[in-house]
PDB file of C-alpha atoms in Angstrom:
ATOM      1  CA  UNK A 957     -16.691  20.205   4.617  1.00  0.00           C
ATOM      2  CA  UNK A 958     -14.535  22.029   7.171  1.00  0.00           C
ATOM      3  CA  UNK A 959     -14.393  25.653   6.135  1.00  0.00           C
ATOM      4  CA  UNK A 960     -11.287  27.824   6.140  1.00  0.00           C
ATOM      5  CA  UNK A 961     -11.906  30.388   8.903  1.00  0.00           C
ATOM      6  CA  UNK A 962      -8.333  31.535   9.520  1.00  0.00           C
ATOM      7  CA  UNK A 963      -7.818  35.306   9.614  1.00  0.00           C
ATOM      8  CA  UNK A 964      -4.211  35.191   8.401  1.00  0.00           C
ATOM      9  CA  UNK A 965      -3.890  32.367   5.881  1.00  0.00           C
ATOM     10  CA  UNK A 966      -0.607  31.117   4.527  1.00  0.00           C
ATOM     11  CA  UNK A 967       0.251  32.370   1.045  1.00  0.00           C
ATOM     12  CA  UNK A 968       0.831  29.697  -1.572  1.00  0.00           C
ATOM     13  CA  UNK A 969       2.689  31.148  -4.562  1.00  0.00           C
ATOM     14  CA  UNK A 970       1.602  29.369  -7.727  1.00  0.00           C
ATOM     15  CA  UNK A 971       3.439  29.647 -11.057  1.00  0.00           C
ATOM     16  CA  UNK A 972       1.380  28.592 -14.088  1.00  0.00           C
ATOM     17  CA  UNK A 973       1.371  28.474 -17.860  1.00  0.00           C
ATOM     18  CA  UNK A 974      -2.259  28.702 -19.036  1.00  0.00           C
ATOM     19  CA  UNK A 975      -1.534  26.324 -21.927  1.00  0.00           C
ATOM     20  CA  UNK A 976      -0.877  23.320 -19.667  1.00  0.00           C
ATOM     21  CA  UNK A 977      -3.948  21.171 -18.875  1.00  0.00           C
ATOM     22  CA  UNK A 978      -2.200  19.503 -15.919  1.00  0.00           C
ATOM     23  CA  UNK A 979      -1.314  22.841 -14.328  1.00  0.00           C
ATOM     24  CA  UNK A 980      -4.943  23.868 -14.851  1.00  0.00           C
ATOM     25  CA  UNK A 981      -6.176  20.876 -12.868  1.00  0.00           C
ATOM     26  CA  UNK A 982      -3.697  21.611 -10.082  1.00  0.00           C
ATOM     27  CA  UNK A 983      -4.882  25.212  -9.981  1.00  0.00           C
ATOM     28  CA  UNK A 984      -8.514  24.118  -9.619  1.00  0.00           C
ATOM     29  CA  UNK A 985      -7.428  21.870  -6.753  1.00  0.00           C
ATOM     30  CA  UNK A 986      -5.735  24.844  -5.101  1.00  0.00           C
ATOM     31  CA  UNK A 987      -8.984  26.810  -5.239  1.00  0.00           C
ATOM     32  CA  UNK A 988     -10.559  23.928  -3.326  1.00  0.00           C
ATOM     33  CA  UNK A 989      -7.678  23.981  -0.837  1.00  0.00           C
ATOM     34  CA  UNK A 990      -8.443  27.636  -0.148  1.00  0.00           C
ATOM     35  CA  UNK A 991     -11.889  26.580   1.087  1.00  0.00           C
ATOM     36  CA  UNK A 992     -10.709  23.923   3.545  1.00  0.00           C
ATOM     37  CA  UNK A 993      -7.271  25.046   4.699  1.00  0.00           C
ATOM     38  CA  UNK A 994      -5.874  28.427   5.846  1.00  0.00           C
ATOM     39  CA  UNK A 995      -4.320  29.065   2.441  1.00  0.00           C
ATOM     40  CA  UNK A 996      -4.557  31.846  -0.113  1.00  0.00           C
ATOM     41  CA  UNK A 997      -3.119  31.463  -3.602  1.00  0.00           C
ATOM     42  CA  UNK A 998      -0.951  34.186  -5.146  1.00  0.00           C
ATOM     43  CA  UNK A 999      -0.629  33.720  -8.892  1.00  0.00           C
ATOM     44  CA  UNK A1000       2.480  34.107 -11.026  1.00  0.00           C
ATOM     45  CA  UNK A1001       3.327  33.371 -14.654  1.00  0.00           C
ATOM     46  CA  UNK A1002       5.877  30.867 -15.884  1.00  0.00           C
ATOM     47  CA  UNK A1003       6.404  29.744 -19.460  1.00  0.00           C
ATOM     48  CA  UNK A1004       6.722  26.351 -21.113  1.00  0.00           C
ATOM     49  CA  UNK A1005       8.156  28.137 -24.152  1.00  0.00           C
ATOM     50  CA  UNK A1006      10.939  29.669 -22.049  1.00  0.00           C
ATOM     51  CA  UNK A1007      11.517  26.436 -20.133  1.00  0.00           C
ATOM     52  CA  UNK A1008      12.028  24.420 -23.309  1.00  0.00           C
ATOM     53  CA  UNK A1009      14.163  26.924 -25.229  1.00  0.00           C
ATOM     54  CA  UNK A1010      17.464  25.155 -24.438  1.00  0.00           C
ATOM     55  CA  UNK A1011      16.237  21.754 -25.648  1.00  0.00           C
ATOM     56  CA  UNK A1012      14.161  22.429 -28.753  1.00  0.00           C
ATOM     57  CA  UNK A1013      16.415  20.160 -30.823  1.00  0.00           C
ATOM     58  CA  UNK A1014      15.608  17.244 -28.510  1.00  0.00           C
ATOM     59  CA  UNK A1015      11.815  17.593 -28.559  1.00  0.00           C
ATOM     60  CA  UNK A1016       9.287  15.972 -30.937  1.00  0.00           C
ATOM     61  CA  UNK A1017       8.407  18.281 -33.860  1.00  0.00           C
ATOM     62  CA  UNK A1018       4.730  18.432 -32.866  1.00  0.00           C
ATOM     63  CA  UNK A1019       5.628  19.637 -29.386  1.00  0.00           C
ATOM     64  CA  UNK A1020       7.992  22.272 -30.785  1.00  0.00           C
ATOM     65  CA  UNK A1021       5.161  23.476 -33.013  1.00  0.00           C
ATOM     66  CA  UNK A1022       2.796  23.657 -30.019  1.00  0.00           C
ATOM     67  CA  UNK A1023       5.320  25.732 -28.099  1.00  0.00           C
ATOM     68  CA  UNK A1024       5.013  28.454 -30.732  1.00  0.00           C
ATOM     69  CA  UNK A1025       1.432  28.971 -29.553  1.00  0.00           C
ATOM     70  CA  UNK A1026       2.555  29.024 -25.922  1.00  0.00           C
ATOM     71  CA  UNK A1027       4.064  32.515 -26.128  1.00  0.00           C
ATOM     72  CA  UNK A1028       0.848  34.423 -26.689  1.00  0.00           C
ATOM     73  CA  UNK A1029      -1.203  33.591 -23.568  1.00  0.00           C
ATOM     74  CA  UNK A1030       1.653  34.102 -21.103  1.00  0.00           C
ATOM     75  CA  UNK A1031       2.648  37.374 -22.734  1.00  0.00           C
ATOM     76  CA  UNK A1032      -0.914  38.624 -22.372  1.00  0.00           C
ATOM     77  CA  UNK A1033      -1.026  37.522 -18.721  1.00  0.00           C
ATOM     78  CA  UNK A1034       2.160  39.452 -17.971  1.00  0.00           C
ATOM     79  CA  UNK A1035       0.912  42.506 -19.866  1.00  0.00           C
ATOM     80  CA  UNK A1036      -2.337  42.430 -17.883  1.00  0.00           C
ATOM     81  CA  UNK A1037      -0.465  42.077 -14.607  1.00  0.00           C
ATOM     82  CA  UNK A1038       1.832  44.982 -15.376  1.00  0.00           C
ATOM     83  CA  UNK A1039      -1.011  47.259 -16.466  1.00  0.00           C
ATOM     84  CA  UNK A1040      -3.658  46.308 -13.895  1.00  0.00           C
ATOM     85  CA  UNK A1041      -1.916  44.627 -10.972  1.00  0.00           C
ATOM     86  CA  UNK A1042      -1.218  41.080  -9.866  1.00  0.00           C
ATOM     87  CA  UNK A1043      -4.781  40.621  -8.630  1.00  0.00           C
ATOM     88  CA  UNK A1044      -6.037  40.236 -12.212  1.00  0.00           C
ATOM     89  CA  UNK A1045      -3.957  37.114 -12.848  1.00  0.00           C
ATOM     90  CA  UNK A1046      -6.240  34.685 -11.027  1.00  0.00           C
ATOM     91  CA  UNK A1047      -9.458  35.694 -12.798  1.00  0.00           C
ATOM     92  CA  UNK A1048      -7.703  35.925 -16.167  1.00  0.00           C
ATOM     93  CA  UNK A1049      -6.147  32.491 -15.719  1.00  0.00           C
ATOM     94  CA  UNK A1050      -9.579  31.076 -14.915  1.00  0.00           C
ATOM     95  CA  UNK A1051     -11.119  32.704 -17.988  1.00  0.00           C
ATOM     96  CA  UNK A1052      -8.345  31.436 -20.258  1.00  0.00           C
ATOM     97  CA  UNK A1053      -8.363  27.946 -18.767  1.00  0.00           C
ATOM     98  CA  UNK A1054     -12.110  27.541 -19.128  1.00  0.00           C
ATOM     99  CA  UNK A1055     -11.827  28.413 -22.805  1.00  0.00           C
ATOM    100  CA  UNK A1056      -8.667  26.441 -23.571  1.00  0.00           C
ATOM    101  CA  UNK A1057      -9.345  23.282 -21.596  1.00  0.00           C
ATOM    102  CA  UNK A1058     -13.087  22.955 -21.007  1.00  0.00           C
ATOM    103  CA  UNK A1059     -14.451  24.499 -24.194  1.00  0.00           C
ATOM    104  CA  UNK A1060     -11.395  23.522 -26.270  1.00  0.00           C
ATOM    105  CA  UNK A1061     -11.407  26.840 -28.064  1.00  0.00           C
ATOM    106  CA  UNK A1062      -8.379  27.715 -30.200  1.00  0.00           C
ATOM    107  CA  UNK A1063      -5.509  29.363 -28.379  1.00  0.00           C
ATOM    108  CA  UNK A1064      -5.652  32.400 -30.626  1.00  0.00           C
ATOM    109  CA  UNK A1065      -6.188  36.136 -30.338  1.00  0.00           C
ATOM    110  CA  UNK A1066      -9.978  35.899 -30.522  1.00  0.00           C
ATOM    111  CA  UNK A1067     -10.151  33.470 -27.598  1.00  0.00           C
ATOM    112  CA  UNK A1068      -7.703  35.527 -25.550  1.00  0.00           C
ATOM    113  CA  UNK A1069      -9.666  38.716 -26.277  1.00  0.00           C
ATOM    114  CA  UNK A1070     -12.898  37.000 -25.206  1.00  0.00           C
ATOM    115  CA  UNK A1071     -11.269  35.937 -21.923  1.00  0.00           C
ATOM    116  CA  UNK A1072     -10.007  39.465 -21.300  1.00  0.00           C
ATOM    117  CA  UNK A1073     -13.452  40.924 -21.915  1.00  0.00           C
ATOM    118  CA  UNK A1074     -15.044  38.359 -19.602  1.00  0.00           C
ATOM    119  CA  UNK A1075     -12.972  39.575 -16.642  1.00  0.00           C
ATOM    120  CA  UNK A1076     -13.323  43.279 -17.438  1.00  0.00           C
ATOM    121  CA  UNK A1077      -9.888  43.849 -18.940  1.00  0.00           C
ATOM    122  CA  UNK A1078      -9.241  45.795 -22.157  1.00  0.00           C
ATOM    123  CA  UNK A1079      -9.320  43.523 -25.187  1.00  0.00           C
ATOM    124  CA  UNK A1080      -6.405  45.510 -26.587  1.00  0.00           C
ATOM    125  CA  UNK A1081      -4.177  43.591 -24.178  1.00  0.00           C
ATOM    126  CA  UNK A1082      -4.494  40.685 -26.618  1.00  0.00           C
ATOM    127  CA  UNK A1083      -2.072  42.577 -28.869  1.00  0.00           C
ATOM    128  CA  UNK A1084       0.678  41.616 -26.407  1.00  0.00           C
ATOM    129  CA  UNK A1085       0.468  38.029 -27.678  1.00  0.00           C
ATOM    130  CA  UNK A1086       2.415  39.002 -30.800  1.00  0.00           C
ATOM    131  CA  UNK A1087       4.868  41.349 -29.098  1.00  0.00           C
ATOM    132  CA  UNK A1088       8.079  40.763 -27.162  1.00  0.00           C
ATOM    133  CA  UNK A1089       7.597  43.989 -25.181  1.00  0.00           C
ATOM    134  CA  UNK A1090       6.861  42.091 -21.964  1.00  0.00           C
ATOM    135  CA  UNK A1091       9.268  39.196 -22.463  1.00  0.00           C
ATOM    136  CA  UNK A1092      11.804  40.523 -19.955  1.00  0.00           C
ATOM    137  CA  UNK A1093       9.142  40.574 -17.224  1.00  0.00           C
ATOM    138  CA  UNK A1094       7.887  37.161 -18.348  1.00  0.00           C
ATOM    139  CA  UNK A1095      11.358  35.674 -18.123  1.00  0.00           C
ATOM    140  CA  UNK A1096      11.916  37.242 -14.708  1.00  0.00           C
ATOM    141  CA  UNK A1097       8.686  35.761 -13.345  1.00  0.00           C
ATOM    142  CA  UNK A1098       9.525  32.378 -14.863  1.00  0.00           C
ATOM    143  CA  UNK A1099      13.032  32.466 -13.397  1.00  0.00           C
ATOM    144  CA  UNK A1100      11.708  33.308  -9.936  1.00  0.00           C
ATOM    145  CA  UNK A1101       9.560  30.188  -9.901  1.00  0.00           C
ATOM    146  CA  UNK A1102      11.814  27.715 -11.667  1.00  0.00           C
ATOM    147  CA  UNK A1103      14.855  28.565  -9.568  1.00  0.00           C
ATOM    148  CA  UNK A1104      12.952  27.290  -6.533  1.00  0.00           C
ATOM    149  CA  UNK A1105      12.721  23.775  -7.940  1.00  0.00           C
ATOM    150  CA  UNK A1106      15.306  23.352 -10.707  1.00  0.00           C
ATOM    151  CA  UNK A1107      15.182  23.013 -14.481  1.00  0.00           C
ATOM    152  CA  UNK A1108      14.057  19.393 -14.802  1.00  0.00           C
ATOM    153  CA  UNK A1109      10.392  20.050 -13.992  1.00  0.00           C
ATOM    154  CA  UNK A1110       7.469  21.819 -15.605  1.00  0.00           C
ATOM    155  CA  UNK A1111       4.400  23.778 -14.594  1.00  0.00           C
ATOM    156  CA  UNK A1112       2.989  24.364 -12.028  1.00  0.00           C
ATOM    157  CA  UNK A1113       5.443  25.341  -9.323  1.00  0.00           C
ATOM    158  CA  UNK A1114       4.078  25.955  -5.824  1.00  0.00           C
ATOM    159  CA  UNK A1115       5.942  27.546  -2.913  1.00  0.00           C
ATOM    160  CA  UNK A1116       4.782  27.989   0.695  1.00  0.00           C
ATOM    161  CA  UNK A1117       6.524  28.907   3.940  1.00  0.00           C
ATOM    162  CA  UNK A1118       7.193  25.867   6.109  1.00  0.00           C
ATOM    163  CA  UNK A1119       6.461  25.633   9.813  1.00  0.00           C
ATOM    164  CA  UNK A1120      10.159  26.132  10.575  1.00  0.00           C
ATOM    165  CA  UNK A1121      10.373  29.230   8.387  1.00  0.00           C
ATOM    166  CA  UNK A1122      12.094  27.361   5.561  1.00  0.00           C
ATOM    167  CA  UNK A1123      10.437  27.722   2.181  1.00  0.00           C
ATOM    168  CA  UNK A1124       8.861  24.590   0.725  1.00  0.00           C
ATOM    169  CA  UNK A1125       8.709  24.556  -3.079  1.00  0.00           C
ATOM    170  CA  UNK A1126       7.749  21.786  -5.474  1.00  0.00           C
ATOM    171  CA  UNK A1127       6.492  20.958  -8.964  1.00  0.00           C
ATOM    172  CA  UNK A1128       2.959  19.590  -9.165  1.00  0.00           C
ATOM    173  CA  UNK A1129       1.159  17.676  -7.872  1.00  0.00           C
ATOM    174  CA  UNK A1130       0.009  16.189 -11.173  1.00  0.00           C
ATOM    175  CA  UNK A1131      -3.503  14.869 -10.597  1.00  0.00           C
ATOM    176  CA  UNK A1132      -6.764  14.224 -12.412  1.00  0.00           C
ATOM    177  CA  UNK A1133      -9.515  15.014 -11.795  1.00  0.00           C
ATOM    178  CA  UNK A1134      -8.953  17.927  -9.425  1.00  0.00           C
ATOM    179  CA  UNK A1135      -9.798  16.745  -5.873  1.00  0.00           C
ATOM    180  CA  UNK A1136     -12.561  18.563  -4.033  1.00  0.00           C
ATOM    181  CA  UNK A1137     -13.562  19.067  -0.417  1.00  0.00           C
ATOM    182  CA  UNK A1138     -11.790  16.919   2.117  1.00  0.00           C
ATOM    183  CA  UNK A1139     -10.010  15.010  -0.652  1.00  0.00           C
ATOM    184  CA  UNK A1140      -8.393  18.315  -1.628  1.00  0.00           C
ATOM    185  CA  UNK A1141      -7.438  18.932   1.999  1.00  0.00           C
ATOM    186  CA  UNK A1142      -5.863  15.491   2.388  1.00  0.00           C
ATOM    187  CA  UNK A1143      -3.805  15.896  -0.768  1.00  0.00           C
ATOM    188  CA  UNK A1144      -2.608  19.307   0.431  1.00  0.00           C
ATOM    189  CA  UNK A1145      -1.609  17.949   3.832  1.00  0.00           C
ATOM    190  CA  UNK A1146       0.197  15.012   2.287  1.00  0.00           C
ATOM    191  CA  UNK A1147       1.955  17.124  -0.317  1.00  0.00           C
ATOM    192  CA  UNK A1148       3.300  19.463   2.350  1.00  0.00           C
ATOM    193  CA  UNK A1149       4.368  16.491   4.444  1.00  0.00           C
ATOM    194  CA  UNK A1150       6.518  14.919   1.745  1.00  0.00           C
ATOM    195  CA  UNK A1151       7.702  18.186   0.167  1.00  0.00           C
ATOM    196  CA  UNK A1152       8.745  19.484   3.583  1.00  0.00           C
ATOM    197  CA  UNK A1153      10.852  16.419   4.341  1.00  0.00           C
ATOM    198  CA  UNK A1154      14.566  17.298   4.034  1.00  0.00           C
ATOM    199  CA  UNK A1155      16.185  15.325   1.241  1.00  0.00           C
ATOM    200  CA  UNK A1156      12.877  14.239  -0.299  1.00  0.00           C
ATOM    201  CA  UNK A1157      12.756  14.678  -4.076  1.00  0.00           C
ATOM    202  CA  UNK A1158      10.303  12.521  -5.952  1.00  0.00           C
ATOM    203  CA  UNK A1159       7.309  10.202  -6.015  1.00  0.00           C
ATOM    204  CA  UNK A1160       6.153   9.245  -9.483  1.00  0.00           C
ATOM    205  CA  UNK A1161       4.196   6.708 -11.503  1.00  0.00           C
ATOM    206  CA  UNK A1162       3.222   6.453 -15.158  1.00  0.00           C
ATOM    207  CA  UNK A1163       0.123   8.448 -16.091  1.00  0.00           C
ATOM    208  CA  UNK A1164      -2.634   6.169 -17.342  1.00  0.00           C
ATOM    209  CA  UNK A1165      -5.392   8.781 -17.733  1.00  0.00           C
ATOM    210  CA  UNK A1166      -5.779  11.981 -19.702  1.00  0.00           C
ATOM    211  CA  UNK A1167      -6.693  15.245 -17.950  1.00  0.00           C
ATOM    212  CA  UNK A1168     -10.330  15.090 -16.820  1.00  0.00           C
ATOM    213  CA  UNK A1169     -12.157  18.405 -16.681  1.00  0.00           C
ATOM    214  CA  UNK A1170     -15.500  19.203 -15.091  1.00  0.00           C
ATOM    215  CA  UNK A1171     -18.343  19.425 -17.559  1.00  0.00           C
TER     216      UNK A1171
END
């Protein structure tokens, strides 16, 4: 593996909702990219609940019901960020994702509190899951990310500065399992190549596999 030895890496801004298993896999890929390319990830919160507010009447009932559970984790992430700084988002996201996606623990207050404790944050922050006190900040963070790519996408959103100074932003990539090592580097290089092409919008094919997490 070629290590990342750059002294001034490029910042990749990454907007996530911890509920989404596909965003989780992309985030684990980005941690691999950090090892093999001069890249550092800066984490931000976006919200599937906020994204889908305008179209609740068009969604399947089971998905609408799931979105009710989507408010709590993102609210807690924003509360933690506001109280303890943006640097806590990455570790908290990892702690939540391991519990939600790998261990398949319920997305409830007890699981959130356990994740907070695991990364050294006050468990009282879990109270934010049932409060709208941080919703304005949550919506602002969501808006910042989604306005880079438009409304007809989901999570994650990634933005990086291009070689010509123009910002490159895109949804995805959607991939399973998360590539590692040089496979992660190749996907990063290719993603930047197509996303940085003026007028390029989409490559897509039907998903034929469920999210695959490391055991």
